[in-house]
């Protein structure tokens, strides 16, 4: 059954907003931009509706790059096949901040307020990430109550997990009123939404949080950790 967390209480981190805007840690925005960021962070709190949806599903079988879940949903990814081979369950999730911020960004763009729109867009990205962090913490607590741990979280479109597998996530949502739709290209609307999965299992020390890159042969990956 899909569980819902609505009106999630999150705190927007200004440093992270700056990072989305391209500022390095050692370079602060000039005062006028800093004030604009503060204003749009305040405005964002009025616009967002952070909500999370997740379903815990048992893993039935892992065969190399195919992970078959209870009910027949299938995850296809070499990297996830390795990660989930140590798990007994997954949390399939969707987190969103609603349409408010991006409607406002579109309006600002139409009015020619490009800088303000760019700042609000960055605030939206940070807010969606924080909403997903909140969900991940709840899943971690659920796992801990069962003497288990969670893996890192993974989203379709990253590593070797094809973006078209968004359809698996949406199928797992089982027509719950998530307020997020999928385009034919498998992009989410509203854009400030995050989907994916988190593995749950009982691991040897430190295994769960270690990098998936050790399973991956992709050459020259810029994200290799
Ligand atoms: S090397 Fe790149 S593609 Fe492979 S697991 Fe690491 S981040 Fe993902």
PDB file of C-alpha atoms and ligand atoms in Angstrom:
ATOM      1  CA  UNK A   1       0.000   0.000   0.000  1.00  0.00           C
ATOM      2  CA  UNK A   2       1.265   3.484  -0.876  1.00  0.00           C
ATOM      3  CA  UNK A   3       1.981   5.597   2.212  1.00  0.00           C
ATOM      4  CA  UNK A   4       1.651   9.364   2.065  1.00  0.00           C
ATOM      5  CA  UNK A   5       3.489  12.075   3.996  1.00  0.00           C
ATOM      6  CA  UNK A   6       1.928  15.503   3.392  1.00  0.00           C
ATOM      7  CA  UNK A   7       2.821  19.001   4.618  1.00  0.00           C
ATOM      8  CA  UNK A   8       6.369  17.878   5.194  1.00  0.00           C
ATOM      9  CA  UNK A   9       8.232  20.358   7.386  1.00  0.00           C
ATOM     10  CA  UNK A  10      11.511  21.246   5.716  1.00  0.00           C
ATOM     11  CA  UNK A  11      14.182  23.890   6.149  1.00  0.00           C
ATOM     12  CA  UNK A  12      15.693  25.414   3.013  1.00  0.00           C
ATOM     13  CA  UNK A  13      19.481  25.655   3.192  1.00  0.00           C
ATOM     14  CA  UNK A  14      20.757  28.910   1.669  1.00  0.00           C
ATOM     15  CA  UNK A  15      24.231  27.440   1.096  1.00  0.00           C
ATOM     16  CA  UNK A  16      22.682  24.717  -1.032  1.00  0.00           C
ATOM     17  CA  UNK A  17      20.645  27.277  -2.998  1.00  0.00           C
ATOM     18  CA  UNK A  18      23.929  29.106  -3.696  1.00  0.00           C
ATOM     19  CA  UNK A  19      25.469  25.845  -4.849  1.00  0.00           C
ATOM     20  CA  UNK A  20      22.569  25.289  -7.309  1.00  0.00           C
ATOM     21  CA  UNK A  21      23.202  28.825  -8.570  1.00  0.00           C
ATOM     22  CA  UNK A  22      26.813  27.902  -9.290  1.00  0.00           C
ATOM     23  CA  UNK A  23      28.563  29.552  -6.326  1.00  0.00           C
ATOM     24  CA  UNK A  24      31.533  27.653  -4.994  1.00  0.00           C
ATOM     25  CA  UNK A  25      31.890  27.263  -1.226  1.00  0.00           C
ATOM     26  CA  UNK A  26      34.609  29.914  -1.118  1.00  0.00           C
ATOM     27  CA  UNK A  27      32.603  32.509  -3.078  1.00  0.00           C
ATOM     28  CA  UNK A  28      29.576  34.203  -1.518  1.00  0.00           C
ATOM     29  CA  UNK A  29      27.021  36.044  -3.679  1.00  0.00           C
ATOM     30  CA  UNK A  30      27.212  39.840  -3.636  1.00  0.00           C
ATOM     31  CA  UNK A  31      24.789  41.543  -1.185  1.00  0.00           C
ATOM     32  CA  UNK A  32      22.046  42.319  -3.735  1.00  0.00           C
ATOM     33  CA  UNK A  33      21.945  38.670  -4.890  1.00  0.00           C
ATOM     34  CA  UNK A  34      22.124  37.435  -1.315  1.00  0.00           C
ATOM     35  CA  UNK A  35      19.042  39.553  -0.460  1.00  0.00           C
ATOM     36  CA  UNK A  36      17.235  38.231  -3.533  1.00  0.00           C
ATOM     37  CA  UNK A  37      17.946  34.665  -2.420  1.00  0.00           C
ATOM     38  CA  UNK A  38      16.576  35.459   1.060  1.00  0.00           C
ATOM     39  CA  UNK A  39      13.418  36.957  -0.488  1.00  0.00           C
ATOM     40  CA  UNK A  40      12.798  33.991  -2.766  1.00  0.00           C
ATOM     41  CA  UNK A  41      13.431  31.523   0.062  1.00  0.00           C
ATOM     42  CA  UNK A  42      10.727  33.334   2.066  1.00  0.00           C
ATOM     43  CA  UNK A  43       8.410  33.337  -0.955  1.00  0.00           C
ATOM     44  CA  UNK A  44       9.047  29.638  -1.570  1.00  0.00           C
ATOM     45  CA  UNK A  45       7.729  28.679   1.862  1.00  0.00           C
ATOM     46  CA  UNK A  46       4.376  30.154   0.752  1.00  0.00           C
ATOM     47  CA  UNK A  47       4.397  28.328  -2.582  1.00  0.00           C
ATOM     48  CA  UNK A  48       5.565  24.809  -1.775  1.00  0.00           C
ATOM     49  CA  UNK A  49       3.473  21.802  -0.841  1.00  0.00           C
ATOM     50  CA  UNK A  50       6.088  19.195   0.037  1.00  0.00           C
ATOM     51  CA  UNK A  51       4.659  15.678  -0.097  1.00  0.00           C
ATOM     52  CA  UNK A  52       6.161  12.212  -0.225  1.00  0.00           C
ATOM     53  CA  UNK A  53       4.750   8.877  -1.310  1.00  0.00           C
ATOM     54  CA  UNK A  54       6.366   5.510  -0.887  1.00  0.00           C
ATOM     55  CA  UNK A  55       5.672   1.839  -0.940  1.00  0.00           C
ATOM     56  CA  UNK A  56       7.752  -0.883   0.682  1.00  0.00           C
ATOM     57  CA  UNK A  57       7.955  -3.893  -1.632  1.00  0.00           C
ATOM     58  CA  UNK A  58       9.724  -7.192  -1.037  1.00  0.00           C
ATOM     59  CA  UNK A  59      12.436  -8.246  -3.464  1.00  0.00           C
ATOM     60  CA  UNK A  60      11.595 -11.660  -4.885  1.00  0.00           C
ATOM     61  CA  UNK A  61      14.625 -12.309  -7.044  1.00  0.00           C
ATOM     62  CA  UNK A  62      17.804 -10.638  -8.238  1.00  0.00           C
ATOM     63  CA  UNK A  63      19.357 -12.021 -11.387  1.00  0.00           C
ATOM     64  CA  UNK A  64      22.278  -9.901 -12.561  1.00  0.00           C
ATOM     65  CA  UNK A  65      20.726  -6.736 -13.967  1.00  0.00           C
ATOM     66  CA  UNK A  66      17.101  -7.773 -13.308  1.00  0.00           C
ATOM     67  CA  UNK A  67      15.510  -7.217  -9.929  1.00  0.00           C
ATOM     68  CA  UNK A  68      12.039  -8.713  -9.664  1.00  0.00           C
ATOM     69  CA  UNK A  69       9.801  -7.270  -6.985  1.00  0.00           C
ATOM     70  CA  UNK A  70       6.776  -8.814  -5.339  1.00  0.00           C
ATOM     71  CA  UNK A  71       3.857  -8.331  -7.720  1.00  0.00           C
ATOM     72  CA  UNK A  72       6.081  -8.581 -10.782  1.00  0.00           C
ATOM     73  CA  UNK A  73       7.541  -5.079 -11.137  1.00  0.00           C
ATOM     74  CA  UNK A  74      11.034  -5.362 -12.583  1.00  0.00           C
ATOM     75  CA  UNK A  75      13.988  -3.026 -12.081  1.00  0.00           C
ATOM     76  CA  UNK A  76      16.626  -3.272 -14.818  1.00  0.00           C
ATOM     77  CA  UNK A  77      20.121  -2.013 -14.002  1.00  0.00           C
ATOM     78  CA  UNK A  78      23.503  -3.691 -13.528  1.00  0.00           C
ATOM     79  CA  UNK A  79      24.407  -1.318 -10.709  1.00  0.00           C
ATOM     80  CA  UNK A  80      21.087  -1.783  -8.890  1.00  0.00           C
ATOM     81  CA  UNK A  81      21.279  -5.523  -9.429  1.00  0.00           C
ATOM     82  CA  UNK A  82      24.497  -5.481  -7.407  1.00  0.00           C
ATOM     83  CA  UNK A  83      23.254  -3.058  -4.752  1.00  0.00           C
ATOM     84  CA  UNK A  84      19.908  -4.815  -4.250  1.00  0.00           C
ATOM     85  CA  UNK A  85      21.413  -8.300  -4.175  1.00  0.00           C
ATOM     86  CA  UNK A  86      22.154  -7.499  -0.511  1.00  0.00           C
ATOM     87  CA  UNK A  87      18.621  -6.237   0.237  1.00  0.00           C
ATOM     88  CA  UNK A  88      15.332  -7.945   1.074  1.00  0.00           C
ATOM     89  CA  UNK A  89      13.080  -4.967   0.360  1.00  0.00           C
ATOM     90  CA  UNK A  90      12.920  -1.663  -1.520  1.00  0.00           C
ATOM     91  CA  UNK A  91      11.137   1.577  -0.808  1.00  0.00           C
ATOM     92  CA  UNK A  92       9.869   2.915  -4.137  1.00  0.00           C
ATOM     93  CA  UNK A  93       9.287   6.631  -3.666  1.00  0.00           C
ATOM     94  CA  UNK A  94       8.105   9.881  -5.147  1.00  0.00           C
ATOM     95  CA  UNK A  95       8.680  13.278  -3.519  1.00  0.00           C
ATOM     96  CA  UNK A  96       7.375  16.590  -4.825  1.00  0.00           C
ATOM     97  CA  UNK A  97       6.985  20.215  -3.819  1.00  0.00           C
ATOM     98  CA  UNK A  98       3.937  20.740  -6.033  1.00  0.00           C
ATOM     99  CA  UNK A  99       3.354  23.130  -8.928  1.00  0.00           C
ATOM    100  CA  UNK A 100       3.466  26.411  -7.002  1.00  0.00           C
ATOM    101  CA  UNK A 101       7.154  27.291  -7.451  1.00  0.00           C
ATOM    102  CA  UNK A 102       7.367  26.428 -11.127  1.00  0.00           C
ATOM    103  CA  UNK A 103       4.150  28.264 -11.960  1.00  0.00           C
ATOM    104  CA  UNK A 104       5.671  31.312 -10.282  1.00  0.00           C
ATOM    105  CA  UNK A 105       8.975  30.797 -12.153  1.00  0.00           C
ATOM    106  CA  UNK A 106       7.051  30.722 -15.456  1.00  0.00           C
ATOM    107  CA  UNK A 107       5.225  33.908 -14.484  1.00  0.00           C
ATOM    108  CA  UNK A 108       8.485  35.685 -13.555  1.00  0.00           C
ATOM    109  CA  UNK A 109      10.055  34.605 -16.845  1.00  0.00           C
ATOM    110  CA  UNK A 110       7.060  35.951 -18.773  1.00  0.00           C
ATOM    111  CA  UNK A 111       7.485  39.252 -16.932  1.00  0.00           C
ATOM    112  CA  UNK A 112      11.169  39.359 -17.877  1.00  0.00           C
ATOM    113  CA  UNK A 113      12.355  38.882 -14.277  1.00  0.00           C
ATOM    114  CA  UNK A 114      14.933  36.323 -15.322  1.00  0.00           C
ATOM    115  CA  UNK A 115      17.283  36.634 -12.359  1.00  0.00           C
ATOM    116  CA  UNK A 116      14.511  36.308  -9.797  1.00  0.00           C
ATOM    117  CA  UNK A 117      13.083  33.353 -11.740  1.00  0.00           C
ATOM    118  CA  UNK A 118      16.516  31.672 -11.779  1.00  0.00           C
ATOM    119  CA  UNK A 119      16.902  32.147  -8.025  1.00  0.00           C
ATOM    120  CA  UNK A 120      13.434  30.748  -7.308  1.00  0.00           C
ATOM    121  CA  UNK A 121      14.145  27.798  -9.580  1.00  0.00           C
ATOM    122  CA  UNK A 122      17.298  27.041  -7.552  1.00  0.00           C
ATOM    123  CA  UNK A 123      15.316  27.363  -4.318  1.00  0.00           C
ATOM    124  CA  UNK A 124      12.829  24.861  -5.785  1.00  0.00           C
ATOM    125  CA  UNK A 125      15.610  22.383  -6.565  1.00  0.00           C
ATOM    126  CA  UNK A 126      16.948  22.618  -3.014  1.00  0.00           C
ATOM    127  CA  UNK A 127      13.435  22.255  -1.592  1.00  0.00           C
ATOM    128  CA  UNK A 128      12.720  19.123  -3.637  1.00  0.00           C
ATOM    129  CA  UNK A 129      16.014  17.652  -2.443  1.00  0.00           C
ATOM    130  CA  UNK A 130      15.213  18.451   1.193  1.00  0.00           C
ATOM    131  CA  UNK A 131      11.770  16.854   0.808  1.00  0.00           C
ATOM    132  CA  UNK A 132      13.462  13.717  -0.499  1.00  0.00           C
ATOM    133  CA  UNK A 133      15.948  13.785   2.401  1.00  0.00           C
ATOM    134  CA  UNK A 134      12.965  13.866   4.763  1.00  0.00           C
ATOM    135  CA  UNK A 135      11.455  10.814   3.079  1.00  0.00           C
ATOM    136  CA  UNK A 136      14.792   8.998   3.202  1.00  0.00           C
ATOM    137  CA  UNK A 137      15.040   9.636   6.949  1.00  0.00           C
ATOM    138  CA  UNK A 138      11.544   8.205   7.507  1.00  0.00           C
ATOM    139  CA  UNK A 139      12.443   5.090   5.495  1.00  0.00           C
ATOM    140  CA  UNK A 140      15.672   4.787   7.489  1.00  0.00           C
ATOM    141  CA  UNK A 141      13.678   4.914  10.751  1.00  0.00           C
ATOM    142  CA  UNK A 142      11.288   2.234   9.475  1.00  0.00           C
ATOM    143  CA  UNK A 143      14.223   0.036   8.516  1.00  0.00           C
ATOM    144  CA  UNK A 144      15.949   0.596  11.873  1.00  0.00           C
ATOM    145  CA  UNK A 145      12.764  -0.480  13.687  1.00  0.00           C
ATOM    146  CA  UNK A 146      13.165  -3.785  11.856  1.00  0.00           C
ATOM    147  CA  UNK A 147      16.902  -4.041  12.624  1.00  0.00           C
ATOM    148  CA  UNK A 148      17.758  -3.171   9.046  1.00  0.00           C
ATOM    149  CA  UNK A 149      19.561  -0.355   7.229  1.00  0.00           C
ATOM    150  CA  UNK A 150      19.053   1.516   4.002  1.00  0.00           C
ATOM    151  CA  UNK A 151      21.251   1.991   0.959  1.00  0.00           C
ATOM    152  CA  UNK A 152      21.847   5.276  -0.802  1.00  0.00           C
ATOM    153  CA  UNK A 153      18.884   6.413  -2.894  1.00  0.00           C
ATOM    154  CA  UNK A 154      18.767   5.941  -6.673  1.00  0.00           C
ATOM    155  CA  UNK A 155      16.683   7.601  -9.363  1.00  0.00           C
ATOM    156  CA  UNK A 156      15.871   6.587 -12.953  1.00  0.00           C
ATOM    157  CA  UNK A 157      18.171   8.397 -15.367  1.00  0.00           C
ATOM    158  CA  UNK A 158      21.221   8.128 -13.118  1.00  0.00           C
ATOM    159  CA  UNK A 159      24.041   5.628 -13.520  1.00  0.00           C
ATOM    160  CA  UNK A 160      22.806   2.814 -15.760  1.00  0.00           C
ATOM    161  CA  UNK A 161      19.181   2.989 -14.606  1.00  0.00           C
ATOM    162  CA  UNK A 162      17.259   4.039 -17.700  1.00  0.00           C
ATOM    163  CA  UNK A 163      14.919   7.023 -17.457  1.00  0.00           C
ATOM    164  CA  UNK A 164      12.094   4.934 -18.967  1.00  0.00           C
ATOM    165  CA  UNK A 165      12.016   2.995 -15.705  1.00  0.00           C
ATOM    166  CA  UNK A 166      10.143   5.977 -14.285  1.00  0.00           C
ATOM    167  CA  UNK A 167       7.157   3.960 -15.492  1.00  0.00           C
ATOM    168  CA  UNK A 168       7.948   1.266 -12.916  1.00  0.00           C
ATOM    169  CA  UNK A 169       7.959   3.878 -10.150  1.00  0.00           C
ATOM    170  CA  UNK A 170       4.607   5.244 -11.295  1.00  0.00           C
ATOM    171  CA  UNK A 171       3.150   1.758 -11.555  1.00  0.00           C
ATOM    172  CA  UNK A 172       4.212   1.141  -7.958  1.00  0.00           C
ATOM    173  CA  UNK A 173       2.334   4.308  -6.946  1.00  0.00           C
ATOM    174  CA  UNK A 174      -0.741   2.337  -7.891  1.00  0.00           C
ATOM    175  CA  UNK A 175      -2.885   5.318  -8.949  1.00  0.00           C
ATOM    176  CA  UNK A 176      -2.410   7.045  -5.590  1.00  0.00           C
ATOM    177  CA  UNK A 177      -3.180  10.792  -5.895  1.00  0.00           C
ATOM    178  CA  UNK A 178       0.483  11.861  -5.992  1.00  0.00           C
ATOM    179  CA  UNK A 179      -0.088  15.051  -7.999  1.00  0.00           C
ATOM    180  CA  UNK A 180       2.777  14.198 -10.345  1.00  0.00           C
ATOM    181  CA  UNK A 181       2.409  13.005 -13.927  1.00  0.00           C
ATOM    182  CA  UNK A 182       4.825  11.522 -16.415  1.00  0.00           C
ATOM    183  CA  UNK A 183       5.341  12.800 -19.959  1.00  0.00           C
ATOM    184  CA  UNK A 184       5.919  10.461 -22.912  1.00  0.00           C
ATOM    185  CA  UNK A 185       9.638  11.181 -22.491  1.00  0.00           C
ATOM    186  CA  UNK A 186       9.346  10.014 -18.863  1.00  0.00           C
ATOM    187  CA  UNK A 187       9.928  13.460 -17.401  1.00  0.00           C
ATOM    188  CA  UNK A 188       7.955  14.383 -14.308  1.00  0.00           C
ATOM    189  CA  UNK A 189       5.494  17.266 -14.083  1.00  0.00           C
ATOM    190  CA  UNK A 190       5.927  19.206 -11.834  1.00  0.00           C
ATOM    191  CA  UNK A 191       9.661  19.192 -12.573  1.00  0.00           C
ATOM    192  CA  UNK A 192      10.614  19.708  -8.941  1.00  0.00           C
ATOM    193  CA  UNK A 193       9.854  16.107  -8.097  1.00  0.00           C
ATOM    194  CA  UNK A 194      12.201  13.257  -7.301  1.00  0.00           C
ATOM    195  CA  UNK A 195      11.455   9.584  -7.830  1.00  0.00           C
ATOM    196  CA  UNK A 196      13.474   6.498  -7.131  1.00  0.00           C
ATOM    197  CA  UNK A 197      14.179   3.661  -4.784  1.00  0.00           C
ATOM    198  CA  UNK A 198      16.036   2.944  -1.583  1.00  0.00           C
ATOM    199  CA  UNK A 199      17.224  -0.574  -0.759  1.00  0.00           C
ATOM    200  CA  UNK A 200      16.558  -2.045   2.681  1.00  0.00           C
ATOM    201  CA  UNK A 201      18.585  -4.894   4.119  1.00  0.00           C
ATOM    202  CA  UNK A 202      20.795  -6.170   6.887  1.00  0.00           C
ATOM    203  CA  UNK A 203      24.349  -5.463   5.870  1.00  0.00           C
ATOM    204  CA  UNK A 204      27.891  -5.908   7.044  1.00  0.00           C
ATOM    205  CA  UNK A 205      29.343  -2.812   8.628  1.00  0.00           C
ATOM    206  CA  UNK A 206      29.422   0.200   6.313  1.00  0.00           C
ATOM    207  CA  UNK A 207      28.331  -1.707   3.218  1.00  0.00           C
ATOM    208  CA  UNK A 208      25.057   0.159   2.747  1.00  0.00           C
ATOM    209  CA  UNK A 209      26.588   3.618   2.464  1.00  0.00           C
ATOM    210  CA  UNK A 210      29.543   2.728   0.267  1.00  0.00           C
ATOM    211  CA  UNK A 211      29.686   3.861  -3.339  1.00  0.00           C
ATOM    212  CA  UNK A 212      27.958   1.833  -6.081  1.00  0.00           C
ATOM    213  CA  UNK A 213      30.832   2.784  -8.411  1.00  0.00           C
ATOM    214  CA  UNK A 214      32.767  -0.262  -7.280  1.00  0.00           C
ATOM    215  CA  UNK A 215      30.239  -2.379  -9.223  1.00  0.00           C
ATOM    216  CA  UNK A 216      30.369  -0.270 -12.355  1.00  0.00           C
ATOM    217  CA  UNK A 217      32.719  -0.490 -15.332  1.00  0.00           C
ATOM    218  CA  UNK A 218      31.632   2.737 -17.004  1.00  0.00           C
ATOM    219  CA  UNK A 219      34.768   4.416 -18.242  1.00  0.00           C
ATOM    220  CA  UNK A 220      35.375   8.133 -17.678  1.00  0.00           C
ATOM    221  CA  UNK A 221      32.195   8.667 -15.660  1.00  0.00           C
ATOM    222  CA  UNK A 222      32.387  12.241 -14.321  1.00  0.00           C
ATOM    223  CA  UNK A 223      30.316  11.244 -11.271  1.00  0.00           C
ATOM    224  CA  UNK A 224      32.566   8.349 -10.217  1.00  0.00           C
ATOM    225  CA  UNK A 225      33.071   8.470  -6.430  1.00  0.00           C
TER     226      UNK A 225
HETATM  227  S1  LIG B   1      30.795   5.107 -12.194  1.00  0.00           S
HETATM  228 FE1  LIG B   1      29.202   6.596 -12.723  1.00  0.00          FE
HETATM  229  S2  LIG B   1      27.570   5.370 -13.688  1.00  0.00           S
HETATM  230 FE2  LIG B   1      28.918   3.950 -12.586  1.00  0.00          FE
HETATM  231  S3  LIG B   1      27.921   3.734 -10.591  1.00  0.00           S
HETATM  232 FE3  LIG B   1      29.486   5.360 -10.400  1.00  0.00          FE
HETATM  233  S4  LIG B   1      28.335   7.244 -10.746  1.00  0.00           S
HETATM  234 FE4  LIG B   1      27.061   5.545 -11.512  1.00  0.00          FE
END
